[in-house]
CSV table of C-alpha atoms in Angstrom, one decimal:
chain,number,residue,atom,x,y,z
A,1,MET,CA,-21.0,-57.5,-19.0
A,2,LYS,CA,-23.7,-56.1,-21.3
A,3,ALA,CA,-26.1,-55.8,-18.4
A,4,PHE,CA,-23.5,-54.0,-16.3
A,5,PHE,CA,-22.8,-51.3,-19.0
A,6,GLY,CA,-26.5,-51.1,-19.7
A,7,SER,CA,-27.2,-50.0,-16.1
A,8,MET,CA,-26.7,-46.5,-14.7
A,9,THR,CA,-23.7,-47.8,-12.7
A,10,GLY,CA,-22.0,-49.1,-15.8
A,11,ARG,CA,-22.7,-45.9,-17.8
A,12,VAL,CA,-21.4,-43.6,-15.1
A,13,PHE,CA,-18.3,-45.8,-14.6
A,14,LEU,CA,-17.6,-45.9,-18.4
A,15,ILE,CA,-18.0,-42.1,-18.7
A,16,LEU,CA,-15.7,-41.4,-15.8
A,17,LEU,CA,-13.2,-44.0,-17.0
A,18,LEU,CA,-13.1,-42.6,-20.5
A,19,GLY,CA,-12.9,-39.0,-19.2
A,20,ILE,CA,-10.0,-39.7,-16.9
A,21,VAL,CA,-8.2,-41.7,-19.5
A,22,ALA,CA,-8.7,-39.0,-22.1
A,23,SER,CA,-7.5,-36.3,-19.7
A,24,ALA,CA,-4.4,-38.4,-18.8
A,25,ALA,CA,-3.7,-39.1,-22.5
A,26,LEU,CA,-3.9,-35.3,-23.3
A,27,THR,CA,-1.6,-34.5,-20.4
A,28,GLN,CA,0.9,-37.1,-21.4
A,29,TRP,CA,0.8,-35.9,-25.0
A,30,LEU,CA,1.5,-32.3,-23.9
A,31,ALA,CA,4.3,-33.5,-21.6
A,32,VAL,CA,5.9,-35.6,-24.2
A,33,GLY,CA,5.6,-32.8,-26.8
A,34,GLU,CA,7.3,-30.3,-24.4
A,35,ARG,CA,10.0,-32.8,-23.6
A,36,VAL,CA,10.7,-33.4,-27.3
A,37,ARG,CA,10.9,-29.7,-27.9
A,38,ALA,CA,13.3,-29.2,-25.0
A,39,LEU,CA,15.4,-32.1,-26.4
A,40,GLU,CA,15.5,-30.5,-29.8
A,41,ARG,CA,16.5,-27.1,-28.4
A,42,TYR,CA,19.3,-28.8,-26.4
A,43,ARG,CA,20.4,-30.8,-29.4
A,44,ASP,CA,20.5,-27.6,-31.6
A,45,PHE,CA,22.6,-25.9,-29.0
A,46,HIS,CA,25.0,-28.9,-28.7
A,47,ALA,CA,25.2,-29.0,-32.5
A,48,LEU,CA,26.2,-25.3,-32.6
A,49,GLU,CA,28.9,-25.9,-30.0
A,50,ARG,CA,30.2,-29.0,-31.8
A,51,ALA,CA,30.2,-27.3,-35.2
A,52,GLU,CA,32.0,-24.3,-33.9
A,53,GLN,CA,34.6,-26.5,-32.3
A,54,LEU,CA,35.2,-28.6,-35.4
A,55,ILE,CA,35.5,-25.6,-37.7
A,56,THR,CA,37.8,-23.5,-35.5
A,57,THR,CA,40.0,-26.5,-34.9
A,58,ALA,CA,40.3,-27.3,-38.6
A,59,ASP,CA,41.1,-23.7,-39.3
A,60,VAL,CA,44.1,-23.6,-36.9
A,61,LEU,CA,45.6,-26.9,-38.1
A,62,PRO,CA,48.2,-26.8,-40.8
A,63,GLU,CA,46.9,-27.8,-44.2
A,64,ALA,CA,49.0,-31.0,-44.2
A,65,SER,CA,47.4,-32.2,-41.0
A,66,ARG,CA,43.8,-31.4,-41.9
A,67,PRO,CA,43.0,-34.7,-43.8
A,68,THR,CA,43.8,-36.8,-40.8
A,69,TYR,CA,41.7,-34.5,-38.6
A,70,LEU,CA,38.8,-34.5,-41.0
A,71,ARG,CA,38.8,-38.3,-41.0
A,72,MET,CA,38.1,-38.1,-37.3
A,73,ALA,CA,35.6,-35.2,-37.7
A,74,THR,CA,33.3,-37.3,-40.0
A,75,ARG,CA,32.1,-39.4,-37.1
A,76,GLY,CA,29.0,-38.6,-35.1
A,77,THR,CA,26.0,-36.6,-36.1
A,78,VAL,CA,27.8,-33.3,-36.6
A,79,LYS,CA,30.3,-33.9,-39.5
A,80,LEU,CA,32.9,-31.8,-41.1
A,81,GLU,CA,34.4,-33.2,-44.3
A,82,ALA,CA,36.4,-32.1,-47.4
A,83,THR,CA,34.5,-31.2,-50.6
A,84,ASP,CA,35.4,-30.2,-54.1
A,85,GLN,CA,32.4,-27.9,-54.5
A,86,PRO,CA,33.0,-24.2,-54.5
A,87,LEU,CA,31.3,-22.0,-51.9
A,88,ALA,CA,27.8,-21.6,-53.3
A,89,ALA,CA,25.8,-18.5,-52.6
A,90,GLY,CA,22.2,-17.5,-53.3
A,91,LEU,CA,20.3,-19.5,-50.7
A,92,PRO,CA,19.0,-17.5,-47.8
A,93,PRO,CA,20.7,-18.4,-44.5
A,94,THR,CA,18.9,-20.7,-42.2
A,95,GLU,CA,18.4,-20.0,-38.5
A,96,PHE,CA,21.2,-22.5,-37.6
A,97,SER,CA,23.6,-21.1,-40.2
A,98,ALA,CA,22.9,-17.5,-39.2
A,99,THR,CA,23.5,-18.3,-35.5
A,100,LEU,CA,26.7,-20.3,-36.3
A,101,GLN,CA,28.0,-17.4,-38.6
A,102,GLN,CA,27.5,-15.0,-35.7
A,103,ARG,CA,29.4,-17.2,-33.3
A,104,LEU,CA,32.3,-17.8,-35.8
A,105,GLY,CA,32.8,-14.2,-36.8
A,106,GLU,CA,33.6,-12.5,-40.1
A,107,GLY,CA,36.6,-14.6,-41.0
A,108,TYR,CA,34.5,-17.5,-42.0
A,109,GLN,CA,31.8,-17.7,-44.7
A,110,LEU,CA,28.8,-20.1,-44.5
A,111,ALA,CA,26.6,-21.0,-47.4
A,112,PRO,CA,23.6,-23.4,-46.9
A,113,LEU,CA,23.3,-26.1,-49.5
A,114,ALA,CA,20.1,-27.1,-51.4
A,115,GLU,CA,20.7,-30.8,-50.8
A,116,HIS,CA,18.7,-32.3,-47.9
A,117,PRO,CA,20.2,-35.3,-46.1
A,118,ALA,CA,18.0,-38.3,-46.6
A,119,VAL,CA,18.3,-39.4,-43.0
A,120,CYS,CA,16.3,-36.3,-42.0
A,121,ASP,CA,13.1,-37.8,-43.5
A,122,LEU,CA,13.5,-41.3,-42.1
A,123,PRO,CA,11.0,-42.3,-39.4
A,124,ARG,CA,12.4,-42.6,-35.9
A,125,LYS,CA,11.6,-45.5,-33.6
A,126,SER,CA,10.3,-44.4,-30.2
A,127,SER,CA,9.0,-46.3,-27.2
A,128,ASN,CA,6.5,-43.5,-26.4
A,129,ILE,CA,3.3,-43.6,-28.4
A,130,PHE,CA,2.9,-39.8,-28.0
A,131,ALA,CA,6.3,-38.9,-29.4
A,132,PRO,CA,6.6,-37.6,-33.0
A,133,SER,CA,7.8,-40.2,-35.5
A,134,GLN,CA,10.2,-37.8,-37.3
A,135,TRP,CA,13.0,-35.5,-36.1
A,136,ARG,CA,12.0,-31.9,-36.2
A,137,GLY,CA,15.2,-30.2,-35.0
A,138,THR,CA,18.1,-28.9,-37.1
A,139,CYS,CA,19.0,-31.2,-40.0
A,140,GLU,CA,20.9,-29.5,-42.9
A,141,THR,CA,24.2,-29.2,-44.8
A,142,MET,CA,26.3,-26.1,-45.6
A,143,ASN,CA,29.7,-25.2,-47.0
A,144,VAL,CA,32.2,-23.4,-44.8
A,145,ARG,CA,35.2,-21.4,-46.1
A,146,LEU,CA,38.1,-21.1,-43.7
A,147,HIS,CA,40.6,-18.3,-43.5
A,148,ASP,CA,43.0,-19.8,-45.9
A,149,GLY,CA,40.2,-20.3,-48.5
A,150,GLN,CA,39.6,-24.0,-48.2
A,151,VAL,CA,36.0,-25.1,-48.5
A,152,LEU,CA,34.7,-27.8,-46.2
A,153,LYS,CA,31.2,-29.3,-45.9
A,154,LEU,CA,29.3,-29.3,-42.6
A,155,SER,CA,26.5,-31.7,-42.0
A,156,VAL,CA,24.1,-31.5,-39.0
A,157,LEU,CA,22.2,-34.8,-38.8
A,158,PRO,CA,19.5,-36.1,-36.3
A,159,PRO,CA,20.8,-37.7,-33.1
A,160,ARG,CA,20.9,-41.5,-33.0
A,161,ALA,CA,17.8,-43.3,-31.8
A,162,PRO,CA,18.0,-44.5,-28.2
A,163,PRO,CA,18.6,-48.2,-27.6
A,164,PRO,CA,15.5,-50.3,-27.0
A,165,SER,CA,14.5,-50.4,-23.4
A,166,GLY,CA,13.3,-54.0,-23.5
A,167,HIS,CA,9.9,-53.4,-22.0
A,168,SER,CA,6.6,-52.3,-23.5
A,169,GLU,CA,5.2,-48.9,-22.8
A,170,LEU,CA,1.7,-50.3,-22.5
A,171,LEU,CA,2.8,-52.6,-19.8
A,172,ALA,CA,4.4,-49.7,-18.0
A,173,ILE,CA,1.1,-47.7,-18.0
A,174,LEU,CA,-1.0,-50.7,-17.1
A,175,PRO,CA,-0.8,-50.1,-13.3
A,176,PHE,CA,-1.8,-46.5,-14.0
A,177,LEU,CA,-4.9,-47.6,-16.0
A,178,LEU,CA,-5.8,-50.1,-13.3
A,179,CYS,CA,-5.6,-47.4,-10.6
A,180,ILE,CA,-7.8,-45.1,-12.8
A,181,ALA,CA,-10.4,-47.9,-13.3
A,182,ALA,CA,-10.5,-48.6,-9.5
A,183,LEU,CA,-10.9,-44.9,-8.8
A,184,ALA,CA,-13.7,-44.5,-11.4
A,185,TYR,CA,-15.5,-47.5,-10.0
A,186,LEU,CA,-15.3,-46.2,-6.4
A,187,VAL,CA,-16.6,-42.8,-7.5
A,188,THR,CA,-19.4,-44.5,-9.4
A,189,ARG,CA,-20.4,-46.6,-6.5
A,190,MET,CA,-20.4,-43.5,-4.2
A,191,THR,CA,-22.6,-41.7,-6.8
A,192,VAL,CA,-25.0,-44.4,-7.7
A,193,ARG,CA,-25.5,-46.2,-4.3
A,194,PRO,CA,-27.8,-43.5,-2.9
A,195,LEU,CA,-29.9,-43.7,-6.1
A,196,GLN,CA,-30.1,-47.5,-5.7
A,197,ARG,CA,-31.2,-47.1,-2.1
A,198,LEU,CA,-34.0,-44.7,-3.3
A,199,ALA,CA,-35.0,-47.2,-6.0
A,200,GLN,CA,-35.1,-50.0,-3.5
A,201,ALA,CA,-37.1,-47.8,-1.2
A,202,ALA,CA,-39.6,-47.1,-4.0
A,203,LYS,CA,-39.9,-50.8,-4.6
A,204,ASP,CA,-40.5,-51.5,-1.0
A,205,LEU,CA,-43.0,-48.7,-0.8
A,206,GLY,CA,-45.0,-50.4,-3.7
A,207,ASN,CA,-45.0,-53.7,-1.7
A,208,ASP,CA,-45.6,-52.2,1.7
A,209,ILE,CA,-46.8,-48.7,2.3
A,210,ASN,CA,-45.8,-49.1,6.0
A,211,HIS,CA,-42.2,-49.9,5.2
A,212,ALA,CA,-39.6,-48.2,7.3
A,213,PRO,CA,-38.6,-44.7,6.0
A,214,VAL,CA,-35.3,-44.2,4.2
A,215,VAL,CA,-32.3,-43.5,6.4
A,216,LEU,CA,-31.1,-39.9,5.9
A,217,SER,CA,-27.4,-40.2,5.0
A,218,GLY,CA,-24.9,-39.2,2.4
A,219,ALA,CA,-24.5,-35.8,0.7
A,220,ALA,CA,-26.9,-32.9,1.3
A,221,GLU,CA,-28.7,-33.4,-2.0
A,222,ILE,CA,-29.2,-37.1,-1.3
A,223,ARG,CA,-30.5,-36.4,2.3
A,224,GLN,CA,-32.9,-33.8,0.8
A,225,ALA,CA,-34.2,-36.3,-1.7
A,226,SER,CA,-34.6,-39.0,0.9
A,227,ALA,CA,-36.5,-36.6,3.2
A,228,ALA,CA,-38.8,-35.7,0.4
A,229,PHE,CA,-39.4,-39.4,-0.3
A,230,ASN,CA,-40.2,-40.1,3.3
A,231,ALA,CA,-42.6,-37.2,3.4
A,232,MET,CA,-44.3,-38.5,0.2
A,233,GLN,CA,-44.6,-42.0,1.8
A,234,ALA,CA,-46.2,-40.5,4.9
A,235,ARG,CA,-48.7,-38.5,2.9
A,236,ILE,CA,-49.6,-41.5,0.8
A,237,ARG,CA,-50.0,-43.7,3.9
A,238,GLN,CA,-52.2,-41.0,5.5
A,239,HIS,CA,-54.4,-40.7,2.3
A,240,ILE,CA,-54.9,-44.4,2.1
A,241,MET,CA,-55.7,-44.6,5.8
A,242,GLN,CA,-58.2,-41.8,5.5
A,243,ARG,CA,-59.9,-43.4,2.5
A,244,THR,CA,-60.0,-46.8,4.2
A,245,GLN,CA,-61.5,-45.3,7.3
A,246,MET,CA,-64.0,-43.3,5.3
A,247,LEU,CA,-65.2,-46.3,3.3
A,248,ALA,CA,-65.3,-48.4,6.4
A,249,ALA,CA,-67.3,-45.8,8.3
A,250,ILE,CA,-69.7,-45.4,5.4
A,251,THR,CA,-70.1,-49.2,5.1
A,252,HIS,CA,-70.6,-49.6,8.8
A,253,ASP,CA,-73.1,-46.7,9.0
A,254,LEU,CA,-75.1,-48.2,6.0
A,255,GLN,CA,-75.4,-51.6,7.6
A,256,THR,CA,-77.8,-50.4,10.3
A,257,PRO,CA,-80.4,-48.7,8.0
A,258,LEU,CA,-80.1,-51.5,5.5
A,259,THR,CA,-80.9,-54.1,8.2
A,260,ARG,CA,-83.9,-52.0,9.3
A,261,LEU,CA,-85.1,-51.8,5.8
A,262,ARG,CA,-84.9,-55.6,5.4
A,263,LEU,CA,-86.9,-56.1,8.6
A,264,ARG,CA,-89.6,-53.6,7.5
A,265,LEU,CA,-89.8,-55.2,4.1
A,266,GLU,CA,-91.0,-58.4,5.8
A,267,LYS,CA,-94.2,-56.6,6.6
A,268,VAL,CA,-95.0,-55.7,2.9
A,269,SER,CA,-98.2,-57.5,2.0
A,270,ASP,CA,-97.6,-57.7,-1.7
A,271,HIS,CA,-95.4,-60.8,-2.1
A,272,ASP,CA,-94.1,-59.9,-5.6
A,273,LEU,CA,-93.2,-56.3,-4.6
A,274,GLN,CA,-91.6,-57.7,-1.4
A,275,GLN,CA,-89.4,-60.0,-3.4
A,276,ARG,CA,-88.2,-57.3,-5.8
A,277,LEU,CA,-87.5,-54.9,-2.9
A,278,ILE,CA,-85.6,-57.6,-1.0
A,279,GLU,CA,-83.5,-58.4,-4.1
A,280,ASP,CA,-82.7,-54.7,-4.6
A,281,LEU,CA,-81.7,-54.5,-0.9
A,282,SER,CA,-79.5,-57.6,-1.2
A,283,ALA,CA,-77.8,-56.1,-4.2
A,284,MET,CA,-77.1,-52.9,-2.2
A,285,GLN,CA,-75.7,-54.8,0.7
A,286,GLN,CA,-73.5,-56.8,-1.6
A,287,MET,CA,-72.2,-53.5,-3.1
A,288,VAL,CA,-71.5,-52.1,0.3
A,289,LYS,CA,-69.7,-55.3,1.3
A,290,GLU,CA,-67.5,-55.4,-1.9
A,291,GLY,CA,-66.9,-51.7,-1.5
A,292,LEU,CA,-65.4,-52.4,1.9
A,293,ASP,CA,-63.4,-55.3,0.4
A,294,LEU,CA,-62.0,-52.9,-2.2
A,295,ALA,CA,-60.9,-50.5,0.6
A,296,ARG,CA,-59.4,-53.4,2.5
A,297,SER,CA,-57.5,-54.5,-0.6
A,298,MET,CA,-55.5,-51.3,-0.4
A,299,ASP,CA,-54.8,-51.7,3.3
A,300,THR,CA,-51.3,-53.0,4.0
A,301,THR,CA,-51.3,-53.0,7.8
A,302,GLU,CA,-51.4,-56.8,7.9
A,303,THR,CA,-48.0,-58.4,8.7
A,304,MET,CA,-46.1,-59.9,5.9
A,305,GLN,CA,-45.0,-63.5,6.5
A,306,ALA,CA,-43.7,-66.6,4.6
A,307,LEU,CA,-46.6,-68.7,3.3
A,308,ASP,CA,-46.7,-72.3,1.9
A,309,LEU,CA,-48.4,-71.8,-1.5
A,310,ASP,CA,-49.5,-75.4,-1.8
A,311,ALA,CA,-51.1,-75.4,1.6
A,312,LEU,CA,-52.8,-72.1,1.0
A,313,LEU,CA,-54.2,-73.2,-2.4
A,314,ASP,CA,-55.4,-76.5,-0.9
A,315,SER,CA,-57.2,-74.6,1.9
A,316,VAL,CA,-58.9,-72.2,-0.4
A,317,CYS,CA,-60.0,-74.9,-2.9
A,318,SER,CA,-61.2,-77.1,0.0
A,319,ASP,CA,-63.3,-74.3,1.4
A,320,ALA,CA,-64.8,-73.7,-2.0
A,321,THR,CA,-65.6,-77.4,-2.4
A,322,ASP,CA,-67.1,-77.6,1.0
A,323,GLY,CA,-69.3,-74.6,0.1
A,324,GLY,CA,-70.7,-76.5,-2.9
A,325,GLN,CA,-68.6,-74.9,-5.6
A,326,PRO,CA,-67.2,-77.2,-8.4
A,327,VAL,CA,-63.5,-76.5,-7.9
A,328,GLU,CA,-60.6,-78.9,-8.8
A,329,LEU,CA,-56.9,-78.4,-7.9
A,330,ARG,CA,-54.1,-80.0,-9.8
A,331,GLY,CA,-50.3,-79.7,-9.5
A,332,ARG,CA,-47.9,-78.6,-6.8
A,333,ALA,CA,-45.5,-75.6,-6.6
A,334,ALA,CA,-43.4,-76.7,-3.6
A,335,MET,CA,-42.4,-73.2,-2.8
A,336,ALA,CA,-43.0,-70.4,-0.3
A,337,LEU,CA,-44.1,-66.8,-1.0
A,338,MET,CA,-43.9,-63.7,1.2
A,339,GLY,CA,-47.3,-62.1,1.7
A,340,ARG,CA,-50.2,-61.2,3.9
A,341,PRO,CA,-52.3,-64.3,4.6
A,342,MET,CA,-55.7,-62.8,4.6
A,343,ALA,CA,-55.0,-60.6,1.5
A,344,ILE,CA,-53.6,-63.5,-0.5
A,345,ARG,CA,-56.6,-65.7,0.5
A,346,ARG,CA,-59.0,-62.9,-0.6
A,347,CYS,CA,-57.2,-62.6,-4.0
A,348,LEU,CA,-57.5,-66.4,-4.7
A,349,VAL,CA,-61.1,-66.6,-3.4
A,350,ASN,CA,-62.1,-63.7,-5.7
A,351,LEU,CA,-60.6,-65.3,-8.7
A,352,ILE,CA,-62.1,-68.7,-8.0
A,353,ASP,CA,-65.5,-67.2,-7.2
A,354,ASN,CA,-65.4,-65.2,-10.4
A,355,ALA,CA,-64.7,-68.4,-12.4
A,356,VAL,CA,-67.5,-70.3,-10.7
A,357,LYS,CA,-70.0,-67.4,-10.9
A,358,TYR,CA,-69.5,-66.7,-14.6
A,359,GLY,CA,-68.1,-70.0,-15.9
A,360,HIS,CA,-69.9,-72.6,-13.7
A,361,TYR,CA,-66.7,-74.3,-12.5
A,362,ALA,CA,-63.0,-73.6,-11.7
A,363,ASN,CA,-60.1,-75.8,-12.7
A,364,VAL,CA,-57.1,-74.6,-10.7
A,365,THR,CA,-53.6,-75.7,-11.9
A,366,VAL,CA,-50.4,-74.7,-10.2
A,367,GLU,CA,-46.8,-75.3,-11.5
A,368,ARG,CA,-43.3,-74.3,-10.5
A,369,MET,CA,-41.3,-71.8,-12.7
A,370,VAL,CA,-37.9,-70.3,-12.3
A,371,GLY,CA,-38.2,-68.1,-9.3
A,372,ALA,CA,-42.0,-68.0,-9.3
A,373,ALA,CA,-45.2,-70.1,-9.5
A,374,ARG,CA,-47.9,-70.0,-12.1
A,375,ILE,CA,-51.5,-70.5,-11.0
A,376,ARG,CA,-54.0,-70.9,-13.8
A,377,ILE,CA,-57.8,-70.8,-13.1
A,378,ARG,CA,-59.9,-71.9,-16.0
A,379,ASP,CA,-63.7,-71.8,-16.2
A,380,GLY,CA,-66.4,-73.0,-18.6
A,381,GLY,CA,-67.9,-69.7,-19.5
A,382,PRO,CA,-68.2,-67.9,-22.9
A,383,GLY,CA,-64.9,-66.0,-22.3
A,384,ILE,CA,-64.3,-62.2,-22.8
A,385,ASP,CA,-63.8,-60.1,-25.9
A,386,PRO,CA,-60.0,-59.3,-26.2
A,387,ASP,CA,-60.8,-55.5,-26.3
A,388,GLN,CA,-62.5,-55.7,-22.9
A,389,MET,CA,-59.8,-57.8,-21.0
A,390,ALA,CA,-58.0,-54.7,-19.8
A,391,ARG,CA,-61.3,-52.9,-18.7
A,392,VAL,CA,-62.6,-55.7,-16.6
A,393,PHE,CA,-60.0,-54.7,-14.0
A,394,GLU,CA,-61.5,-51.2,-13.6
A,395,PRO,CA,-63.7,-50.7,-10.6
A,396,PHE,CA,-67.5,-51.3,-11.1
A,397,TYR,CA,-67.0,-52.2,-14.8
A,398,ARG,CA,-69.4,-55.0,-15.9
A,399,ILE,CA,-69.5,-56.6,-19.3
A,400,GLU,CA,-72.9,-56.2,-20.9
A,401,THR,CA,-73.3,-59.8,-22.0
A,402,SER,CA,-75.0,-62.8,-20.7
A,403,ARG,CA,-71.9,-63.5,-18.7
A,404,SER,CA,-72.8,-60.7,-16.2
A,405,ARG,CA,-76.6,-60.5,-16.7
A,406,GLU,CA,-77.2,-64.0,-15.4
A,407,SER,CA,-75.0,-63.8,-12.4
A,408,GLY,CA,-75.0,-60.1,-11.5
A,409,GLY,CA,-72.0,-58.7,-9.5
A,410,THR,CA,-70.6,-55.3,-8.8
A,411,GLY,CA,-67.5,-55.4,-10.9
A,412,LEU,CA,-65.1,-55.2,-8.0
A,413,GLY,CA,-63.8,-58.8,-7.7
A,414,LEU,CA,-61.1,-58.6,-10.3
A,415,THR,CA,-60.1,-55.1,-9.2
A,416,ILE,CA,-59.6,-56.3,-5.6
A,417,ALA,CA,-57.7,-59.4,-6.8
A,418,ARG,CA,-55.3,-57.2,-9.0
A,419,ASN,CA,-54.7,-54.7,-6.2
A,420,ILE,CA,-53.7,-57.5,-3.8
A,421,ALA,CA,-51.5,-59.2,-6.4
A,422,GLU,CA,-49.7,-56.0,-7.3
A,423,GLN,CA,-49.0,-55.3,-3.6
A,424,HIS,CA,-47.2,-58.7,-3.5
A,425,GLY,CA,-45.2,-58.3,-6.7
A,426,ALA,CA,-47.5,-60.7,-8.5
A,427,ASN,CA,-49.2,-60.3,-11.9
A,428,VAL,CA,-52.7,-61.2,-13.1
A,429,MET,CA,-53.4,-61.9,-16.7
A,430,LEU,CA,-56.5,-62.9,-18.7
A,431,ALA,CA,-56.8,-65.0,-21.8
A,432,ASN,CA,-59.5,-67.0,-23.6
A,433,HIS,CA,-58.6,-70.6,-23.6
A,434,ALA,CA,-58.3,-72.4,-27.0
A,435,ASP,CA,-60.8,-75.1,-25.9
A,436,GLY,CA,-63.2,-72.5,-24.6
A,437,GLY,CA,-63.7,-70.6,-21.3
A,438,LEU,CA,-61.7,-67.9,-19.7
A,439,GLU,CA,-58.3,-68.6,-18.1
A,440,VAL,CA,-56.9,-66.4,-15.4
A,441,THR,CA,-53.1,-66.6,-14.8
A,442,LEU,CA,-51.6,-65.5,-11.6
A,443,ILE,CA,-47.7,-65.3,-11.4
A,444,VAL,CA,-46.4,-65.1,-7.8
A,445,PRO,CA,-42.7,-64.6,-7.0
A,446,GLU,CA,-40.9,-67.1,-4.9
A,447,TYR,CA,-39.7,-66.2,-1.4
A,448,TYR,CA,-36.0,-66.9,-0.5
A,449,ALA,CA,-35.2,-67.0,3.1
A,450,GLY,CA,-32.5,-64.5,4.0
A,451,ALA,CA,-32.9,-62.6,0.7
């Protein structure tokens, strides 16, 4: 759940859901408020009609019959009852009393009382969470003098609370909230899915520059972004191809004059000079070869296929052992990886050659992890200063210590290995081992068929 709301899908879904719920709550609050105000106006009108009826009926009854009538008139929320108080004056008329006075005519006198019925201030129970908790309509008392001079007391009280409905309002709006959540989720999926496709396309582009272009679909803005992404992929593929072809051409063109130079150096009479020149020429040929390997490490035209990691490691280490290199392999991963066979082999060969060249031997250990395999290649060399471990991956960078002076090199082996690893979603890390020597760790992801 935390991961869902931490993603863009979860955030957009939460914002939409909160926005719709807030809008619905505001609409409901306004609707309930208007309904309550309409009920109050209707109640005030009904109270006017009822009060006028009670007063005019009491006025026409004989004085002897009024007590019996008043006993009946004290029921309900509009009450008319006898009082011993004289008609008080001095308080300004209220809106209700002024309207009632106008309807009764000049033969009656109304005087609002200062006393306020206690029931007016009591909270009212309501099944609606947006309804006010207190009655805001007419709630007051006043004295009424009839034509014969008798003073009666009129009380207008709040209406009785409605009976309980027997069901919760929250349960009633639950289907509404579920519909809102479903709508927000659908809108979120429609909004985020094109972005997820672009993100997956960017990931596929990092693994395979020749991956199929993004299908142009969806809204106009999404199609425009997808078209721009496809154009960018085509330009990157063209630049890489041009660079690879350029380096390959340069390397190929250099091979012929370098070969002629080696043949002519055989005719140099000074043996010492001849050896120095041949060594320099060999170094140039090695640099040309590794430069071509660097260009090839960025080439992704080789077909991706599922590879048995254990078989691949066993083949690479066996070839190294047959070539006279002290290489030892331990452990098994028992997993497959998706990769380009020649590129993965070149990555492993470079790492093992680097260990043997600078550390005299290579101990290769492989172990299974969750969803990946960890390959550790340890040598017996002096190690690398921690502040230089990041720089050794830079092209043509060589450490100015005995580690490189004794064995030479162009400084492209680790660069090539890292380029190939990154194209396969793998990771290369360096660390000085506690017992001495440098340990290179290669983490390769596992391939799941059908994924």
